[in-house]
Amino acid sequence: AFGGASIVVGLTTYGYNIMKSLGNHMTLVSPSRGFSMELGATIAVLFASSKGWPVSTTHCITGSTAAVGAASGFKSVNWKLLGVCFFGWIITLPCAGVTAGLMLAYVGYAPNLWNNDILYSITF
């Protein structure tokens, strides 16, 4: 429930800016190019899913956007923006891990009604 709510808040507050960046700033997008981008992302997701690999549709569409842009020339892609996206993907992992660890520590060591002692070990 918290994850879904976080996605809704993220899309509501900043989603439009991300779509605008990918749609207008990374490369030129026309209807036929947009179809090619979506088709490439779909094929990548289906292939990875058939192999049992976890993939992100956001990563797939970003890669497809860069690939379609590069097909019309190497200079038609904003590589700096793609690098910023890549850096954001890398920095997401440690930030999510630290956030999850802090939330677990907060909830796991919180006092409760049944036992007022501090929980010293969490078993999984």
JSON list of C-alpha atoms in Angstrom, two decimals:
[
{"chain": "A", "resi": 1, "resn": "ALA", "atom": "CA", "xyz": [0.00, 0.00, 0.00]},
{"chain": "A", "resi": 2, "resn": "PHE", "atom": "CA", "xyz": [2.82, 2.40, 0.84]},
{"chain": "A", "resi": 3, "resn": "GLY", "atom": "CA", "xyz": [4.63, 1.56, -2.40]},
{"chain": "A", "resi": 4, "resn": "GLY", "atom": "CA", "xyz": [1.54, 2.25, -4.50]},
{"chain": "A", "resi": 5, "resn": "ALA", "atom": "CA", "xyz": [0.89, 5.49, -2.67]},
{"chain": "A", "resi": 6, "resn": "SER", "atom": "CA", "xyz": [4.51, 6.54, -3.22]},
{"chain": "A", "resi": 7, "resn": "ILE", "atom": "CA", "xyz": [4.23, 5.86, -6.95]},
{"chain": "A", "resi": 8, "resn": "VAL", "atom": "CA", "xyz": [1.06, 7.96, -7.16]},
{"chain": "A", "resi": 9, "resn": "VAL", "atom": "CA", "xyz": [2.69, 10.84, -5.27]},
{"chain": "A", "resi": 10, "resn": "GLY", "atom": "CA", "xyz": [5.81, 10.63, -7.46]},
{"chain": "A", "resi": 11, "resn": "LEU", "atom": "CA", "xyz": [3.86, 10.62, -10.71]},
{"chain": "A", "resi": 12, "resn": "THR", "atom": "CA", "xyz": [1.63, 13.44, -9.53]},
{"chain": "A", "resi": 13, "resn": "THR", "atom": "CA", "xyz": [4.45, 15.70, -8.40]},
{"chain": "A", "resi": 14, "resn": "TYR", "atom": "CA", "xyz": [7.25, 14.99, -10.88]},
{"chain": "A", "resi": 15, "resn": "GLY", "atom": "CA", "xyz": [5.98, 12.53, -13.49]},
{"chain": "A", "resi": 16, "resn": "TYR", "atom": "CA", "xyz": [5.11, 15.19, -16.05]},
{"chain": "A", "resi": 17, "resn": "ASN", "atom": "CA", "xyz": [8.65, 16.61, -15.95]},
{"chain": "A", "resi": 18, "resn": "ILE", "atom": "CA", "xyz": [10.15, 13.17, -16.56]},
{"chain": "A", "resi": 19, "resn": "MET", "atom": "CA", "xyz": [7.82, 12.50, -19.47]},
{"chain": "A", "resi": 20, "resn": "LYS", "atom": "CA", "xyz": [8.59, 15.93, -20.90]},
{"chain": "A", "resi": 21, "resn": "SER", "atom": "CA", "xyz": [12.34, 15.31, -20.62]},
{"chain": "A", "resi": 22, "resn": "LEU", "atom": "CA", "xyz": [12.22, 11.92, -22.28]},
{"chain": "A", "resi": 23, "resn": "GLY", "atom": "CA", "xyz": [9.71, 13.02, -24.89]},
{"chain": "A", "resi": 24, "resn": "ASN", "atom": "CA", "xyz": [11.17, 16.36, -25.89]},
{"chain": "A", "resi": 25, "resn": "HIS", "atom": "CA", "xyz": [14.73, 16.68, -24.66]},
{"chain": "A", "resi": 26, "resn": "MET", "atom": "CA", "xyz": [16.37, 13.31, -25.31]},
{"chain": "A", "resi": 27, "resn": "THR", "atom": "CA", "xyz": [15.56, 13.05, -29.01]},
{"chain": "A", "resi": 28, "resn": "LEU", "atom": "CA", "xyz": [12.94, 14.05, -31.54]},
{"chain": "A", "resi": 29, "resn": "VAL", "atom": "CA", "xyz": [9.73, 12.07, -31.11]},
{"chain": "A", "resi": 30, "resn": "SER", "atom": "CA", "xyz": [7.21, 11.66, -33.91]},
{"chain": "A", "resi": 31, "resn": "PRO", "atom": "CA", "xyz": [4.27, 9.23, -34.06]},
{"chain": "A", "resi": 32, "resn": "SER", "atom": "CA", "xyz": [6.25, 6.63, -36.03]},
{"chain": "A", "resi": 33, "resn": "ARG", "atom": "CA", "xyz": [9.29, 7.01, -33.78]},
{"chain": "A", "resi": 34, "resn": "GLY", "atom": "CA", "xyz": [7.07, 6.75, -30.70]},
{"chain": "A", "resi": 35, "resn": "PHE", "atom": "CA", "xyz": [5.62, 3.52, -32.05]},
{"chain": "A", "resi": 36, "resn": "SER", "atom": "CA", "xyz": [9.12, 2.16, -32.65]},
{"chain": "A", "resi": 37, "resn": "MET", "atom": "CA", "xyz": [10.16, 3.15, -29.12]},
{"chain": "A", "resi": 38, "resn": "GLU", "atom": "CA", "xyz": [7.17, 1.42, -27.56]},
{"chain": "A", "resi": 39, "resn": "LEU", "atom": "CA", "xyz": [7.64, -1.67, -29.75]},
{"chain": "A", "resi": 40, "resn": "GLY", "atom": "CA", "xyz": [11.32, -1.90, -28.78]},
{"chain": "A", "resi": 41, "resn": "ALA", "atom": "CA", "xyz": [10.51, -1.57, -25.09]},
{"chain": "A", "resi": 42, "resn": "THR", "atom": "CA", "xyz": [7.77, -4.19, -25.39]},
{"chain": "A", "resi": 43, "resn": "ILE", "atom": "CA", "xyz": [10.08, -6.66, -27.10]},
{"chain": "A", "resi": 44, "resn": "ALA", "atom": "CA", "xyz": [12.75, -6.10, -24.44]},
{"chain": "A", "resi": 45, "resn": "VAL", "atom": "CA", "xyz": [10.25, -6.64, -21.60]},
{"chain": "A", "resi": 46, "resn": "LEU", "atom": "CA", "xyz": [8.78, -9.75, -23.22]},
{"chain": "A", "resi": 47, "resn": "PHE", "atom": "CA", "xyz": [12.21, -11.25, -23.90]},
{"chain": "A", "resi": 48, "resn": "ALA", "atom": "CA", "xyz": [13.43, -10.58, -20.37]},
{"chain": "A", "resi": 49, "resn": "SER", "atom": "CA", "xyz": [10.20, -11.91, -18.88]},
{"chain": "A", "resi": 50, "resn": "SER", "atom": "CA", "xyz": [10.47, -15.12, -20.90]},
{"chain": "A", "resi": 51, "resn": "LYS", "atom": "CA", "xyz": [13.94, -15.63, -19.43]},
{"chain": "A", "resi": 52, "resn": "GLY", "atom": "CA", "xyz": [12.71, -14.84, -15.91]},
{"chain": "A", "resi": 53, "resn": "TRP", "atom": "CA", "xyz": [14.80, -11.67, -15.60]},
{"chain": "A", "resi": 54, "resn": "PRO", "atom": "CA", "xyz": [13.40, -8.75, -13.62]},
{"chain": "A", "resi": 55, "resn": "VAL", "atom": "CA", "xyz": [13.33, -5.61, -15.75]},
{"chain": "A", "resi": 56, "resn": "SER", "atom": "CA", "xyz": [12.00, -2.10, -15.42]},
{"chain": "A", "resi": 57, "resn": "THR", "atom": "CA", "xyz": [9.71, -0.80, -18.12]},
{"chain": "A", "resi": 58, "resn": "THR", "atom": "CA", "xyz": [11.07, 2.69, -17.47]},
{"chain": "A", "resi": 59, "resn": "HIS", "atom": "CA", "xyz": [14.59, 1.52, -18.23]},
{"chain": "A", "resi": 60, "resn": "CYS", "atom": "CA", "xyz": [13.40, -0.29, -21.35]},
{"chain": "A", "resi": 61, "resn": "ILE", "atom": "CA", "xyz": [11.56, 2.73, -22.78]},
{"chain": "A", "resi": 62, "resn": "THR", "atom": "CA", "xyz": [14.50, 5.01, -22.02]},
{"chain": "A", "resi": 63, "resn": "GLY", "atom": "CA", "xyz": [16.87, 2.64, -23.82]},
{"chain": "A", "resi": 64, "resn": "SER", "atom": "CA", "xyz": [14.46, 2.36, -26.73]},
{"chain": "A", "resi": 65, "resn": "THR", "atom": "CA", "xyz": [14.21, 6.13, -26.96]},
{"chain": "A", "resi": 66, "resn": "ALA", "atom": "CA", "xyz": [18.00, 6.43, -27.12]},
{"chain": "A", "resi": 67, "resn": "ALA", "atom": "CA", "xyz": [18.23, 3.60, -29.66]},
{"chain": "A", "resi": 68, "resn": "VAL", "atom": "CA", "xyz": [15.61, 5.10, -31.98]},
{"chain": "A", "resi": 69, "resn": "GLY", "atom": "CA", "xyz": [17.29, 8.48, -31.73]},
{"chain": "A", "resi": 70, "resn": "ALA", "atom": "CA", "xyz": [20.70, 6.96, -32.44]},
{"chain": "A", "resi": 71, "resn": "ALA", "atom": "CA", "xyz": [19.30, 5.23, -35.51]},
{"chain": "A", "resi": 72, "resn": "SER", "atom": "CA", "xyz": [18.96, 8.61, -37.21]},
{"chain": "A", "resi": 73, "resn": "GLY", "atom": "CA", "xyz": [22.42, 9.77, -36.17]},
{"chain": "A", "resi": 74, "resn": "PHE", "atom": "CA", "xyz": [24.66, 9.67, -33.15]},
{"chain": "A", "resi": 75, "resn": "LYS", "atom": "CA", "xyz": [24.31, 13.41, -32.57]},
{"chain": "A", "resi": 76, "resn": "SER", "atom": "CA", "xyz": [20.51, 13.35, -32.49]},
{"chain": "A", "resi": 77, "resn": "VAL", "atom": "CA", "xyz": [20.50, 11.94, -28.92]},
{"chain": "A", "resi": 78, "resn": "ASN", "atom": "CA", "xyz": [21.09, 14.07, -25.86]},
{"chain": "A", "resi": 79, "resn": "TRP", "atom": "CA", "xyz": [23.73, 11.80, -24.31]},
{"chain": "A", "resi": 80, "resn": "LYS", "atom": "CA", "xyz": [24.15, 14.07, -21.31]},
{"chain": "A", "resi": 81, "resn": "LEU", "atom": "CA", "xyz": [20.48, 13.55, -20.36]},
{"chain": "A", "resi": 82, "resn": "LEU", "atom": "CA", "xyz": [20.87, 9.80, -20.87]},
{"chain": "A", "resi": 83, "resn": "GLY", "atom": "CA", "xyz": [23.90, 9.88, -18.55]},
{"chain": "A", "resi": 84, "resn": "VAL", "atom": "CA", "xyz": [21.87, 11.70, -15.91]},
{"chain": "A", "resi": 85, "resn": "CYS", "atom": "CA", "xyz": [19.16, 9.02, -16.21]},
{"chain": "A", "resi": 86, "resn": "PHE", "atom": "CA", "xyz": [21.78, 6.29, -15.85]},
{"chain": "A", "resi": 87, "resn": "PHE", "atom": "CA", "xyz": [23.28, 7.96, -12.79]},
{"chain": "A", "resi": 88, "resn": "GLY", "atom": "CA", "xyz": [19.81, 8.25, -11.27]},
{"chain": "A", "resi": 89, "resn": "TRP", "atom": "CA", "xyz": [19.25, 4.52, -11.77]},
{"chain": "A", "resi": 90, "resn": "ILE", "atom": "CA", "xyz": [22.53, 3.72, -10.02]},
{"chain": "A", "resi": 91, "resn": "ILE", "atom": "CA", "xyz": [21.94, 6.06, -7.08]},
{"chain": "A", "resi": 92, "resn": "THR", "atom": "CA", "xyz": [18.40, 4.68, -6.59]},
{"chain": "A", "resi": 93, "resn": "LEU", "atom": "CA", "xyz": [19.67, 1.34, -5.28]},
{"chain": "A", "resi": 94, "resn": "PRO", "atom": "CA", "xyz": [21.63, 2.57, -2.26]},
{"chain": "A", "resi": 95, "resn": "CYS", "atom": "CA", "xyz": [18.99, 5.20, -1.44]},
{"chain": "A", "resi": 96, "resn": "ALA", "atom": "CA", "xyz": [16.21, 2.59, -1.50]},
{"chain": "A", "resi": 97, "resn": "GLY", "atom": "CA", "xyz": [18.32, 0.22, 0.60]},
{"chain": "A", "resi": 98, "resn": "VAL", "atom": "CA", "xyz": [19.06, 2.85, 3.23]},
{"chain": "A", "resi": 99, "resn": "THR", "atom": "CA", "xyz": [15.42, 3.94, 3.34]},
{"chain": "A", "resi": 100, "resn": "ALA", "atom": "CA", "xyz": [14.22, 0.34, 3.72]},
{"chain": "A", "resi": 101, "resn": "GLY", "atom": "CA", "xyz": [16.79, -0.30, 6.46]},
{"chain": "A", "resi": 102, "resn": "LEU", "atom": "CA", "xyz": [15.75, 2.81, 8.37]},
{"chain": "A", "resi": 103, "resn": "MET", "atom": "CA", "xyz": [12.09, 1.90, 8.10]},
{"chain": "A", "resi": 104, "resn": "LEU", "atom": "CA", "xyz": [12.81, -1.65, 9.31]},
{"chain": "A", "resi": 105, "resn": "ALA", "atom": "CA", "xyz": [14.83, -0.32, 12.23]},
{"chain": "A", "resi": 106, "resn": "TYR", "atom": "CA", "xyz": [12.08, 2.14, 13.13]},
{"chain": "A", "resi": 107, "resn": "VAL", "atom": "CA", "xyz": [9.31, -0.46, 12.99]},
{"chain": "A", "resi": 108, "resn": "GLY", "atom": "CA", "xyz": [11.33, -3.39, 14.31]},
{"chain": "A", "resi": 109, "resn": "TYR", "atom": "CA", "xyz": [12.61, -1.60, 17.38]},
{"chain": "A", "resi": 110, "resn": "ALA", "atom": "CA", "xyz": [9.43, 0.30, 18.17]},
{"chain": "A", "resi": 111, "resn": "PRO", "atom": "CA", "xyz": [7.72, -0.42, 21.49]},
{"chain": "A", "resi": 112, "resn": "ASN", "atom": "CA", "xyz": [4.50, -2.40, 21.23]},
{"chain": "A", "resi": 113, "resn": "LEU", "atom": "CA", "xyz": [1.51, -3.14, 23.42]},
{"chain": "A", "resi": 114, "resn": "TRP", "atom": "CA", "xyz": [2.40, -6.77, 24.13]},
{"chain": "A", "resi": 115, "resn": "ASN", "atom": "CA", "xyz": [6.03, -6.39, 25.11]},
{"chain": "A", "resi": 116, "resn": "ASN", "atom": "CA", "xyz": [7.51, -3.14, 26.39]},
{"chain": "A", "resi": 117, "resn": "ASP", "atom": "CA", "xyz": [11.08, -4.39, 26.00]},
{"chain": "A", "resi": 118, "resn": "ILE", "atom": "CA", "xyz": [13.12, -3.35, 23.00]},
{"chain": "A", "resi": 119, "resn": "LEU", "atom": "CA", "xyz": [13.33, -6.05, 20.35]},
{"chain": "A", "resi": 120, "resn": "TYR", "atom": "CA", "xyz": [16.99, -7.02, 20.14]},
{"chain": "A", "resi": 121, "resn": "SER", "atom": "CA", "xyz": [16.84, -9.43, 17.21]},
{"chain": "A", "resi": 122, "resn": "ILE", "atom": "CA", "xyz": [14.62, -9.62, 14.21]},
{"chain": "A", "resi": 123, "resn": "THR", "atom": "CA", "xyz": [14.16, -13.09, 12.79]},
{"chain": "A", "resi": 124, "resn": "PHE", "atom": "CA", "xyz": [13.04, -13.63, 9.25]}
]
